[in-house]
Amino acid sequence: MRNSFLSLLIIFLIVLLAGCGQQNDIFRYHHIPNGRWSSDQTLVFIFDSISDKGDAYRVDIELSFSDFYPYRNLYLTVGRNLNDSVMHIDTLQFALAEANGKWLGSSAGRLHQITLPYLQHVRFDSGKTVRFTIQQAMTDNPLKGIEKVGIRISGE
């Protein structure tokens, strides 16, 4: 009885401590049906009620892709309206594999996950809804192998 209580207490403390480091992280994801991302499919990510305590945030793009993805890199068109109503557009290139073809990020079988850094030291206006848009900017239409795309906002 005492051992099971102690085991439960240790598990509870581990879960509690593991969660402490990620309290400020906000995630939004879009699943890409059948791993086929059409070039006219715009993914929209809306964030509201982001703290305005003067904290700086980091914005990352989270990507899950399979071995069926045919390239070492990925071009994305990313839009954002952080502190005004104007949508600012960036065309970005990210490496997904090394020159020898080894996938970057973490892998589980044929599925790979990578965090792509986008913005750093971002501050948000109080009460403003923030919107991000992402489109694939590759020549393939549809682009095969992309399974999930997301935005993560985390405190620095």
JSON list of N, CA and C in Angstrom, two decimals, residues 73-136:
[
{"chain": "A", "resi": 73, "resn": "ASN", "atom": "N", "xyz": [14.04, 20.25, -48.88]},
{"chain": "A", "resi": 73, "resn": "ASN", "atom": "CA", "xyz": [13.66, 21.56, -48.35]},
{"chain": "A", "resi": 73, "resn": "ASN", "atom": "C", "xyz": [12.17, 21.79, -48.57]},
{"chain": "A", "resi": 74, "resn": "LEU", "atom": "N", "xyz": [11.69, 22.89, -48.01]},
{"chain": "A", "resi": 74, "resn": "LEU", "atom": "CA", "xyz": [10.28, 23.25, -48.14]},
{"chain": "A", "resi": 74, "resn": "LEU", "atom": "C", "xyz": [10.18, 24.77, -48.20]},
{"chain": "A", "resi": 75, "resn": "TYR", "atom": "N", "xyz": [9.45, 25.26, -49.19]},
{"chain": "A", "resi": 75, "resn": "TYR", "atom": "CA", "xyz": [9.16, 26.69, -49.29]},
{"chain": "A", "resi": 75, "resn": "TYR", "atom": "C", "xyz": [7.73, 26.92, -48.80]},
{"chain": "A", "resi": 76, "resn": "LEU", "atom": "N", "xyz": [7.59, 27.92, -47.93]},
{"chain": "A", "resi": 76, "resn": "LEU", "atom": "CA", "xyz": [6.29, 28.29, -47.39]},
{"chain": "A", "resi": 76, "resn": "LEU", "atom": "C", "xyz": [6.07, 29.79, -47.56]},
{"chain": "A", "resi": 77, "resn": "THR", "atom": "N", "xyz": [4.81, 30.17, -47.77]},
{"chain": "A", "resi": 77, "resn": "THR", "atom": "CA", "xyz": [4.42, 31.57, -47.72]},
{"chain": "A", "resi": 77, "resn": "THR", "atom": "C", "xyz": [3.64, 31.74, -46.42]},
{"chain": "A", "resi": 78, "resn": "VAL", "atom": "N", "xyz": [4.18, 32.58, -45.54]},
{"chain": "A", "resi": 78, "resn": "VAL", "atom": "CA", "xyz": [3.61, 32.75, -44.21]},
{"chain": "A", "resi": 78, "resn": "VAL", "atom": "C", "xyz": [3.17, 34.20, -44.04]},
{"chain": "A", "resi": 79, "resn": "GLY", "atom": "N", "xyz": [1.90, 34.37, -43.67]},
{"chain": "A", "resi": 79, "resn": "GLY", "atom": "CA", "xyz": [1.36, 35.70, -43.41]},
{"chain": "A", "resi": 79, "resn": "GLY", "atom": "C", "xyz": [1.13, 35.89, -41.92]},
{"chain": "A", "resi": 80, "resn": "ARG", "atom": "N", "xyz": [1.22, 37.14, -41.48]},
{"chain": "A", "resi": 80, "resn": "ARG", "atom": "CA", "xyz": [1.01, 37.42, -40.06]},
{"chain": "A", "resi": 80, "resn": "ARG", "atom": "C", "xyz": [0.51, 38.85, -39.89]},
{"chain": "A", "resi": 81, "resn": "ASN", "atom": "N", "xyz": [-0.36, 39.05, -38.91]},
{"chain": "A", "resi": 81, "resn": "ASN", "atom": "CA", "xyz": [-0.75, 40.40, -38.48]},
{"chain": "A", "resi": 81, "resn": "ASN", "atom": "C", "xyz": [-0.58, 40.44, -36.97]},
{"chain": "A", "resi": 82, "resn": "LEU", "atom": "N", "xyz": [0.58, 40.80, -36.53]},
{"chain": "A", "resi": 82, "resn": "LEU", "atom": "CA", "xyz": [0.90, 40.74, -35.10]},
{"chain": "A", "resi": 82, "resn": "LEU", "atom": "C", "xyz": [0.35, 41.92, -34.32]},
{"chain": "A", "resi": 83, "resn": "ASN", "atom": "N", "xyz": [0.67, 43.12, -34.71]},
{"chain": "A", "resi": 83, "resn": "ASN", "atom": "CA", "xyz": [0.30, 44.28, -33.91]},
{"chain": "A", "resi": 83, "resn": "ASN", "atom": "C", "xyz": [-0.48, 45.34, -34.70]},
{"chain": "A", "resi": 84, "resn": "ASP", "atom": "N", "xyz": [-0.91, 44.98, -35.88]},
{"chain": "A", "resi": 84, "resn": "ASP", "atom": "CA", "xyz": [-1.73, 45.90, -36.67]},
{"chain": "A", "resi": 84, "resn": "ASP", "atom": "C", "xyz": [-2.64, 45.06, -37.56]},
{"chain": "A", "resi": 85, "resn": "SER", "atom": "N", "xyz": [-3.44, 45.71, -38.37]},
{"chain": "A", "resi": 85, "resn": "SER", "atom": "CA", "xyz": [-4.38, 44.96, -39.20]},
{"chain": "A", "resi": 85, "resn": "SER", "atom": "C", "xyz": [-3.78, 44.58, -40.55]},
{"chain": "A", "resi": 86, "resn": "VAL", "atom": "N", "xyz": [-2.59, 45.04, -40.84]},
{"chain": "A", "resi": 86, "resn": "VAL", "atom": "CA", "xyz": [-1.93, 44.74, -42.11]},
{"chain": "A", "resi": 86, "resn": "VAL", "atom": "C", "xyz": [-1.33, 43.34, -42.05]},
{"chain": "A", "resi": 87, "resn": "MET", "atom": "N", "xyz": [-1.58, 42.55, -43.08]},
{"chain": "A", "resi": 87, "resn": "MET", "atom": "CA", "xyz": [-1.03, 41.20, -43.16]},
{"chain": "A", "resi": 87, "resn": "MET", "atom": "C", "xyz": [0.34, 41.29, -43.83]},
{"chain": "A", "resi": 88, "resn": "HIS", "atom": "N", "xyz": [1.39, 40.92, -43.10]},
{"chain": "A", "resi": 88, "resn": "HIS", "atom": "CA", "xyz": [2.75, 40.91, -43.62]},
{"chain": "A", "resi": 88, "resn": "HIS", "atom": "C", "xyz": [3.03, 39.50, -44.12]},
{"chain": "A", "resi": 89, "resn": "ILE", "atom": "N", "xyz": [3.61, 39.39, -45.32]},
{"chain": "A", "resi": 89, "resn": "ILE", "atom": "CA", "xyz": [3.83, 38.10, -45.96]},
{"chain": "A", "resi": 89, "resn": "ILE", "atom": "C", "xyz": [5.33, 37.84, -46.08]},
{"chain": "A", "resi": 90, "resn": "ASP", "atom": "N", "xyz": [5.75, 36.63, -45.70]},
{"chain": "A", "resi": 90, "resn": "ASP", "atom": "CA", "xyz": [7.13, 36.19, -45.85]},
{"chain": "A", "resi": 90, "resn": "ASP", "atom": "C", "xyz": [7.13, 34.92, -46.69]},
{"chain": "A", "resi": 91, "resn": "THR", "atom": "N", "xyz": [8.11, 34.80, -47.59]},
{"chain": "A", "resi": 91, "resn": "THR", "atom": "CA", "xyz": [8.36, 33.54, -48.27]},
{"chain": "A", "resi": 91, "resn": "THR", "atom": "C", "xyz": [9.61, 32.96, -47.65]},
{"chain": "A", "resi": 92, "resn": "LEU", "atom": "N", "xyz": [9.47, 31.76, -47.11]},
{"chain": "A", "resi": 92, "resn": "LEU", "atom": "CA", "xyz": [10.54, 31.15, -46.31]},
{"chain": "A", "resi": 92, "resn": "LEU", "atom": "C", "xyz": [10.96, 29.82, -46.91]},
{"chain": "A", "resi": 93, "resn": "GLN", "atom": "N", "xyz": [12.24, 29.51, -46.76]},
{"chain": "A", "resi": 93, "resn": "GLN", "atom": "CA", "xyz": [12.75, 28.21, -47.15]},
{"chain": "A", "resi": 93, "resn": "GLN", "atom": "C", "xyz": [13.30, 27.53, -45.90]},
{"chain": "A", "resi": 94, "resn": "PHE", "atom": "N", "xyz": [12.90, 26.28, -45.68]},
{"chain": "A", "resi": 94, "resn": "PHE", "atom": "CA", "xyz": [13.36, 25.51, -44.54]},
{"chain": "A", "resi": 94, "resn": "PHE", "atom": "C", "xyz": [14.01, 24.22, -45.03]},
{"chain": "A", "resi": 95, "resn": "ALA", "atom": "N", "xyz": [15.10, 23.85, -44.41]},
{"chain": "A", "resi": 95, "resn": "ALA", "atom": "CA", "xyz": [15.74, 22.56, -44.69]},
{"chain": "A", "resi": 95, "resn": "ALA", "atom": "C", "xyz": [15.04, 21.49, -43.85]},
{"chain": "A", "resi": 96, "resn": "LEU", "atom": "N", "xyz": [14.67, 20.39, -44.49]},
{"chain": "A", "resi": 96, "resn": "LEU", "atom": "CA", "xyz": [14.05, 19.26, -43.79]},
{"chain": "A", "resi": 96, "resn": "LEU", "atom": "C", "xyz": [14.98, 18.06, -43.71]},
{"chain": "A", "resi": 97, "resn": "ALA", "atom": "N", "xyz": [16.05, 18.07, -44.52]},
{"chain": "A", "resi": 97, "resn": "ALA", "atom": "CA", "xyz": [16.99, 16.95, -44.54]},
{"chain": "A", "resi": 97, "resn": "ALA", "atom": "C", "xyz": [18.40, 17.49, -44.76]},
{"chain": "A", "resi": 98, "resn": "GLU", "atom": "N", "xyz": [19.36, 16.70, -44.30]},
{"chain": "A", "resi": 98, "resn": "GLU", "atom": "CA", "xyz": [20.76, 17.02, -44.54]},
{"chain": "A", "resi": 98, "resn": "GLU", "atom": "C", "xyz": [21.10, 16.69, -46.00]},
{"chain": "A", "resi": 99, "resn": "ALA", "atom": "N", "xyz": [22.30, 17.08, -46.44]},
{"chain": "A", "resi": 99, "resn": "ALA", "atom": "CA", "xyz": [22.72, 16.84, -47.82]},
{"chain": "A", "resi": 99, "resn": "ALA", "atom": "C", "xyz": [22.74, 15.34, -48.17]},
{"chain": "A", "resi": 100, "resn": "ASN", "atom": "N", "xyz": [23.01, 14.49, -47.17]},
{"chain": "A", "resi": 100, "resn": "ASN", "atom": "CA", "xyz": [23.04, 13.05, -47.41]},
{"chain": "A", "resi": 100, "resn": "ASN", "atom": "C", "xyz": [21.65, 12.41, -47.37]},
{"chain": "A", "resi": 101, "resn": "GLY", "atom": "N", "xyz": [20.60, 13.22, -47.17]},
{"chain": "A", "resi": 101, "resn": "GLY", "atom": "CA", "xyz": [19.23, 12.70, -47.17]},
{"chain": "A", "resi": 101, "resn": "GLY", "atom": "C", "xyz": [18.68, 12.36, -45.80]},
{"chain": "A", "resi": 102, "resn": "LYS", "atom": "N", "xyz": [19.48, 12.44, -44.74]},
{"chain": "A", "resi": 102, "resn": "LYS", "atom": "CA", "xyz": [19.00, 12.15, -43.38]},
{"chain": "A", "resi": 102, "resn": "LYS", "atom": "C", "xyz": [18.05, 13.26, -42.94]},
{"chain": "A", "resi": 103, "resn": "TRP", "atom": "N", "xyz": [16.84, 12.84, -42.53]},
{"chain": "A", "resi": 103, "resn": "TRP", "atom": "CA", "xyz": [15.83, 13.81, -42.11]},
{"chain": "A", "resi": 103, "resn": "TRP", "atom": "C", "xyz": [16.27, 14.53, -40.84]},
{"chain": "A", "resi": 104, "resn": "LEU", "atom": "N", "xyz": [15.97, 15.81, -40.76]},
{"chain": "A", "resi": 104, "resn": "LEU", "atom": "CA", "xyz": [16.22, 16.60, -39.55]},
{"chain": "A", "resi": 104, "resn": "LEU", "atom": "C", "xyz": [15.02, 16.45, -38.61]},
{"chain": "A", "resi": 105, "resn": "GLY", "atom": "N", "xyz": [15.19, 16.85, -37.36]},
{"chain": "A", "resi": 105, "resn": "GLY", "atom": "CA", "xyz": [14.11, 16.76, -36.38]},
{"chain": "A", "resi": 105, "resn": "GLY", "atom": "C", "xyz": [14.07, 15.37, -35.78]},
{"chain": "A", "resi": 106, "resn": "SER", "atom": "N", "xyz": [12.92, 15.00, -35.26]},
{"chain": "A", "resi": 106, "resn": "SER", "atom": "CA", "xyz": [12.76, 13.68, -34.64]},
{"chain": "A", "resi": 106, "resn": "SER", "atom": "C", "xyz": [11.92, 12.79, -35.54]},
{"chain": "A", "resi": 107, "resn": "SER", "atom": "N", "xyz": [12.12, 11.50, -35.41]},
{"chain": "A", "resi": 107, "resn": "SER", "atom": "CA", "xyz": [11.42, 10.54, -36.27]},
{"chain": "A", "resi": 107, "resn": "SER", "atom": "C", "xyz": [10.86, 9.41, -35.45]},
{"chain": "A", "resi": 108, "resn": "ALA", "atom": "N", "xyz": [9.73, 8.90, -35.92]},
{"chain": "A", "resi": 108, "resn": "ALA", "atom": "CA", "xyz": [9.12, 7.70, -35.36]},
{"chain": "A", "resi": 108, "resn": "ALA", "atom": "C", "xyz": [8.64, 6.88, -36.56]},
{"chain": "A", "resi": 109, "resn": "GLY", "atom": "N", "xyz": [9.43, 5.91, -36.94]},
{"chain": "A", "resi": 109, "resn": "GLY", "atom": "CA", "xyz": [9.09, 5.14, -38.13]},
{"chain": "A", "resi": 109, "resn": "GLY", "atom": "C", "xyz": [9.24, 6.00, -39.36]},
{"chain": "A", "resi": 110, "resn": "ARG", "atom": "N", "xyz": [8.16, 6.08, -40.14]},
{"chain": "A", "resi": 110, "resn": "ARG", "atom": "CA", "xyz": [8.18, 6.85, -41.39]},
{"chain": "A", "resi": 110, "resn": "ARG", "atom": "C", "xyz": [7.66, 8.27, -41.22]},
{"chain": "A", "resi": 111, "resn": "LEU", "atom": "N", "xyz": [7.35, 8.67, -39.99]},
{"chain": "A", "resi": 111, "resn": "LEU", "atom": "CA", "xyz": [6.83, 10.00, -39.71]},
{"chain": "A", "resi": 111, "resn": "LEU", "atom": "C", "xyz": [7.90, 10.84, -39.02]},
{"chain": "A", "resi": 112, "resn": "HIS", "atom": "N", "xyz": [8.03, 12.09, -39.43]},
{"chain": "A", "resi": 112, "resn": "HIS", "atom": "CA", "xyz": [9.07, 12.98, -38.92]},
{"chain": "A", "resi": 112, "resn": "HIS", "atom": "C", "xyz": [8.43, 14.26, -38.41]},
{"chain": "A", "resi": 113, "resn": "GLN", "atom": "N", "xyz": [9.01, 14.81, -37.36]},
{"chain": "A", "resi": 113, "resn": "GLN", "atom": "CA", "xyz": [8.52, 16.05, -36.74]},
{"chain": "A", "resi": 113, "resn": "GLN", "atom": "C", "xyz": [9.69, 17.02, -36.65]},
{"chain": "A", "resi": 114, "resn": "ILE", "atom": "N", "xyz": [9.45, 18.25, -37.07]},
{"chain": "A", "resi": 114, "resn": "ILE", "atom": "CA", "xyz": [10.51, 19.25, -37.00]},
{"chain": "A", "resi": 114, "resn": "ILE", "atom": "C", "xyz": [9.91, 20.59, -36.58]},
{"chain": "A", "resi": 115, "resn": "THR", "atom": "N", "xyz": [10.67, 21.33, -35.79]},
{"chain": "A", "resi": 115, "resn": "THR", "atom": "CA", "xyz": [10.31, 22.69, -35.40]},
{"chain": "A", "resi": 115, "resn": "THR", "atom": "C", "xyz": [11.12, 23.65, -36.26]},
{"chain": "A", "resi": 116, "resn": "LEU", "atom": "N", "xyz": [10.43, 24.52, -36.96]},
{"chain": "A", "resi": 116, "resn": "LEU", "atom": "CA", "xyz": [11.07, 25.48, -37.85]},
{"chain": "A", "resi": 116, "resn": "LEU", "atom": "C", "xyz": [10.97, 26.87, -37.22]},
{"chain": "A", "resi": 117, "resn": "PRO", "atom": "N", "xyz": [12.09, 27.47, -36.84]},
{"chain": "A", "resi": 117, "resn": "PRO", "atom": "CA", "xyz": [12.04, 28.79, -36.22]},
{"chain": "A", "resi": 117, "resn": "PRO", "atom": "C", "xyz": [11.53, 29.84, -37.20]},
{"chain": "A", "resi": 118, "resn": "TYR", "atom": "N", "xyz": [10.62, 30.70, -36.71]},
{"chain": "A", "resi": 118, "resn": "TYR", "atom": "CA", "xyz": [10.05, 31.72, -37.57]},
{"chain": "A", "resi": 118, "resn": "TYR", "atom": "C", "xyz": [10.34, 33.13, -37.04]},
{"chain": "A", "resi": 119, "resn": "LEU", "atom": "N", "xyz": [9.83, 33.48, -35.87]},
{"chain": "A", "resi": 119, "resn": "LEU", "atom": "CA", "xyz": [10.02, 34.82, -35.31]},
{"chain": "A", "resi": 119, "resn": "LEU", "atom": "C", "xyz": [10.52, 34.73, -33.88]},
{"chain": "A", "resi": 120, "resn": "GLN", "atom": "N", "xyz": [11.33, 35.70, -33.47]},
{"chain": "A", "resi": 120, "resn": "GLN", "atom": "CA", "xyz": [11.81, 35.77, -32.09]},
{"chain": "A", "resi": 120, "resn": "GLN", "atom": "C", "xyz": [11.56, 37.17, -31.56]},
{"chain": "A", "resi": 121, "resn": "HIS", "atom": "N", "xyz": [11.51, 37.28, -30.24]},
{"chain": "A", "resi": 121, "resn": "HIS", "atom": "CA", "xyz": [11.36, 38.57, -29.54]},
{"chain": "A", "resi": 121, "resn": "HIS", "atom": "C", "xyz": [10.10, 39.32, -29.98]},
{"chain": "A", "resi": 122, "resn": "VAL", "atom": "N", "xyz": [9.00, 38.59, -30.12]},
{"chain": "A", "resi": 122, "resn": "VAL", "atom": "CA", "xyz": [7.73, 39.18, -30.55]},
{"chain": "A", "resi": 122, "resn": "VAL", "atom": "C", "xyz": [6.94, 39.61, -29.32]},
{"chain": "A", "resi": 123, "resn": "ARG", "atom": "N", "xyz": [6.34, 40.78, -29.39]},
{"chain": "A", "resi": 123, "resn": "ARG", "atom": "CA", "xyz": [5.45, 41.26, -28.34]},
{"chain": "A", "resi": 123, "resn": "ARG", "atom": "C", "xyz": [4.07, 41.48, -28.97]},
{"chain": "A", "resi": 124, "resn": "PHE", "atom": "N", "xyz": [3.03, 41.12, -28.24]},
{"chain": "A", "resi": 124, "resn": "PHE", "atom": "CA", "xyz": [1.67, 41.19, -28.75]},
{"chain": "A", "resi": 124, "resn": "PHE", "atom": "C", "xyz": [0.90, 42.32, -28.08]},
{"chain": "A", "resi": 125, "resn": "ASP", "atom": "N", "xyz": [0.02, 42.96, -28.85]},
{"chain": "A", "resi": 125, "resn": "ASP", "atom": "CA", "xyz": [-0.86, 43.99, -28.29]},
{"chain": "A", "resi": 125, "resn": "ASP", "atom": "C", "xyz": [-1.94, 43.34, -27.44]},
{"chain": "A", "resi": 126, "resn": "SER", "atom": "N", "xyz": [-2.32, 44.03, -26.40]},
{"chain": "A", "resi": 126, "resn": "SER", "atom": "CA", "xyz": [-3.34, 43.55, -25.47]},
{"chain": "A", "resi": 126, "resn": "SER", "atom": "C", "xyz": [-4.69, 43.37, -26.18]},
{"chain": "A", "resi": 127, "resn": "GLY", "atom": "N", "xyz": [-5.29, 42.22, -25.98]},
{"chain": "A", "resi": 127, "resn": "GLY", "atom": "CA", "xyz": [-6.63, 41.97, -26.47]},
{"chain": "A", "resi": 127, "resn": "GLY", "atom": "C", "xyz": [-6.77, 41.84, -27.98]},
{"chain": "A", "resi": 128, "resn": "LYS", "atom": "N", "xyz": [-5.68, 41.87, -28.71]},
{"chain": "A", "resi": 128, "resn": "LYS", "atom": "CA", "xyz": [-5.73, 41.79, -30.17]},
{"chain": "A", "resi": 128, "resn": "LYS", "atom": "C", "xyz": [-5.69, 40.33, -30.62]},
{"chain": "A", "resi": 129, "resn": "THR", "atom": "N", "xyz": [-6.51, 40.01, -31.57]},
{"chain": "A", "resi": 129, "resn": "THR", "atom": "CA", "xyz": [-6.48, 38.68, -32.18]},
{"chain": "A", "resi": 129, "resn": "THR", "atom": "C", "xyz": [-5.36, 38.66, -33.21]},
{"chain": "A", "resi": 130, "resn": "VAL", "atom": "N", "xyz": [-4.51, 37.65, -33.12]},
{"chain": "A", "resi": 130, "resn": "VAL", "atom": "CA", "xyz": [-3.38, 37.50, -34.02]},
{"chain": "A", "resi": 130, "resn": "VAL", "atom": "C", "xyz": [-3.70, 36.38, -35.01]},
{"chain": "A", "resi": 131, "resn": "ARG", "atom": "N", "xyz": [-3.38, 36.63, -36.27]},
{"chain": "A", "resi": 131, "resn": "ARG", "atom": "CA", "xyz": [-3.69, 35.66, -37.31]},
{"chain": "A", "resi": 131, "resn": "ARG", "atom": "C", "xyz": [-2.43, 35.33, -38.10]},
{"chain": "A", "resi": 132, "resn": "PHE", "atom": "N", "xyz": [-2.22, 34.04, -38.34]},
{"chain": "A", "resi": 132, "resn": "PHE", "atom": "CA", "xyz": [-1.14, 33.56, -39.20]},
{"chain": "A", "resi": 132, "resn": "PHE", "atom": "C", "xyz": [-1.79, 32.77, -40.33]},
{"chain": "A", "resi": 133, "resn": "THR", "atom": "N", "xyz": [-1.22, 32.85, -41.52]},
{"chain": "A", "resi": 133, "resn": "THR", "atom": "CA", "xyz": [-1.64, 32.01, -42.64]},
{"chain": "A", "resi": 133, "resn": "THR", "atom": "C", "xyz": [-0.40, 31.32, -43.19]},
{"chain": "A", "resi": 134, "resn": "ILE", "atom": "N", "xyz": [-0.57, 30.08, -43.64]},
{"chain": "A", "resi": 134, "resn": "ILE", "atom": "CA", "xyz": [0.54, 29.34, -44.24]},
{"chain": "A", "resi": 134, "resn": "ILE", "atom": "C", "xyz": [0.03, 28.65, -45.50]},
{"chain": "A", "resi": 135, "resn": "GLN", "atom": "N", "xyz": [0.80, 28.81, -46.58]},
{"chain": "A", "resi": 135, "resn": "GLN", "atom": "CA", "xyz": [0.57, 28.09, -47.83]},
{"chain": "A", "resi": 135, "resn": "GLN", "atom": "C", "xyz": [1.89, 27.44, -48.25]},
{"chain": "A", "resi": 136, "resn": "GLN", "atom": "N", "xyz": [1.79, 26.29, -48.89]},
{"chain": "A", "resi": 136, "resn": "GLN", "atom": "CA", "xyz": [2.99, 25.70, -49.45]},
{"chain": "A", "resi": 136, "resn": "GLN", "atom": "C", "xyz": [3.31, 26.42, -50.75]}
]
